[in-house]
Amino acid sequence: MGDLSYMEPYQLSSLLRSNEKNNVTVVDVRDDDFEGGHIKGAVNIPSLQFNNEPYMEPVVQNLQKSSLVVVHCMFSQVRGPKCARILNERLKRLFTSSAPEVCVLRGGFANFSALYSLEADLIEK
């Protein structure tokens, strides 16, 4: 599998404010720190669950409805990219040509929230 693609925070904020927002799923793979604030509408799938097949099966089925899945953790340095690779492989294996594109949010939640923390349409606290 090739390298993962990355999305800049401004690109995600534009998508989430556009008519395309219903085609985008933001997956936050942080564990306990999700509750301290997150991107509005993000789905929390803790990184520790990514190898739990019974947990992941319905999650993957649901993600297939999106055209784009944006994965992140706090900084998108380890957990986010690792989970994005696992998710991308699983989606492509199950849905071949109809699998959504998977990318990683550059800088993770830390970077996104530093830019948009006061914008209630993008951040939930």
C-alpha atoms as one frame of an Amber mdcrd trajectory, in Angstrom:
protein
   0.000   0.000   0.000   1.255   3.494  -0.805   1.845   6.359   1.518  -1.055
   7.966   3.304  -2.295  11.326   2.140  -2.589  14.197   4.588  -5.187  16.934
   4.872  -4.420  20.384   6.215  -6.650  21.830   8.967  -7.928  24.615   6.690
  -9.021  22.008   4.131 -10.975  20.075   6.758 -12.584  23.211   8.189 -13.706
  24.206   4.684 -15.162  20.745   4.040 -16.997  20.712   7.370 -18.570  24.061
   6.519 -19.548  23.049   2.989 -22.369  21.084   1.397 -19.942  18.136   1.297
 -19.857  17.742   5.088 -22.285  14.809   5.023 -19.830  12.880   2.824 -16.959
  13.358   5.282 -16.417  11.350   8.460 -13.846  12.532  10.971 -12.453   9.643
  13.019 -10.760  10.599  16.280  -8.627   7.684  17.480  -7.664   9.248  20.802
  -8.507   7.176  23.814  -9.561   8.871  27.069  -8.632  12.356  25.864 -11.557
  12.537  23.374 -13.875  13.849  26.105 -11.668  16.873  26.750 -12.697  18.400
  23.429 -12.992  17.196  19.854 -13.894  18.157  16.316 -17.656  18.588  16.118
 -19.321  15.492  14.715 -16.200  13.338  15.022 -16.622   9.625  15.652 -14.448
   8.358  18.488 -12.876   4.992  17.710 -10.142   4.492  20.332  -6.874   3.305
  18.810  -6.839   0.331  21.174  -9.979  -1.016  19.421  -8.505  -1.169  15.916
  -7.494  -4.831  16.272 -10.809  -5.791  17.897 -12.666  -7.326  14.946 -16.143
  -7.551  16.582 -15.907  -3.869  17.555 -14.554  -2.715  14.194 -16.844  -4.632
  11.829 -19.939  -2.401  12.250 -17.720   0.707  12.364 -16.139  -0.144   9.006
 -19.541  -0.945   7.484 -20.801   2.468   8.574 -17.751   4.332   7.250 -18.373
   2.946   3.779 -21.215   5.478   3.435 -18.688   8.341   3.400 -16.594   9.392
   0.436 -13.798  10.688   2.676 -12.583   9.555   6.098 -10.209  11.896   7.949
  -8.335  10.190  10.796  -6.507  11.945  13.609  -5.191  11.599  17.139  -3.740
  14.370  19.296  -0.771  15.143  17.024  -1.296  12.670  14.121   2.232  11.363
  14.509   1.732   7.757  15.648  -1.809   6.608  16.489  -3.544   8.571  13.724
  -1.384   7.393  10.811  -1.239   3.806  12.121  -5.023   3.612  12.499  -5.543
   5.291   9.116  -3.412   2.593   7.446  -5.351  -0.198   9.172  -8.668   1.410
   8.290  -7.679   2.080   4.691  -6.587  -1.536   4.198  -9.798  -2.862   5.744
 -12.058  -0.577   3.682 -10.257  -1.415   0.428 -10.380  -5.140   1.175 -14.122
  -5.060   1.883 -15.357  -2.494  -0.607 -12.663  -2.532  -3.332 -13.719   0.175
  -5.794 -16.339   1.887  -3.605 -14.089   2.345  -0.552 -13.874   5.900   0.744
 -10.609   7.791   0.583  -8.755   7.765   3.910  -6.394  10.545   4.944  -4.730
  11.888   8.090  -5.321  15.343   9.558  -1.915  17.042   9.591  -0.975  18.112
  13.124  -3.915  16.244  14.665  -6.434  17.678  17.076  -3.786  19.834  18.774
  -3.136  21.782  15.584  -6.808  21.933  14.531  -7.945  23.150  17.945  -5.148
  25.738  18.132  -6.559  27.251  14.941 -10.305  26.817  15.573 -10.833  26.500
  19.357 -13.202  29.483  19.477 -15.347  28.321  16.557 -18.314  26.418  17.970
 -19.295  25.052  14.569 -15.980  23.138  14.439 -15.013  22.295  18.043 -17.032
  20.669  20.830 -15.691  21.025  24.350
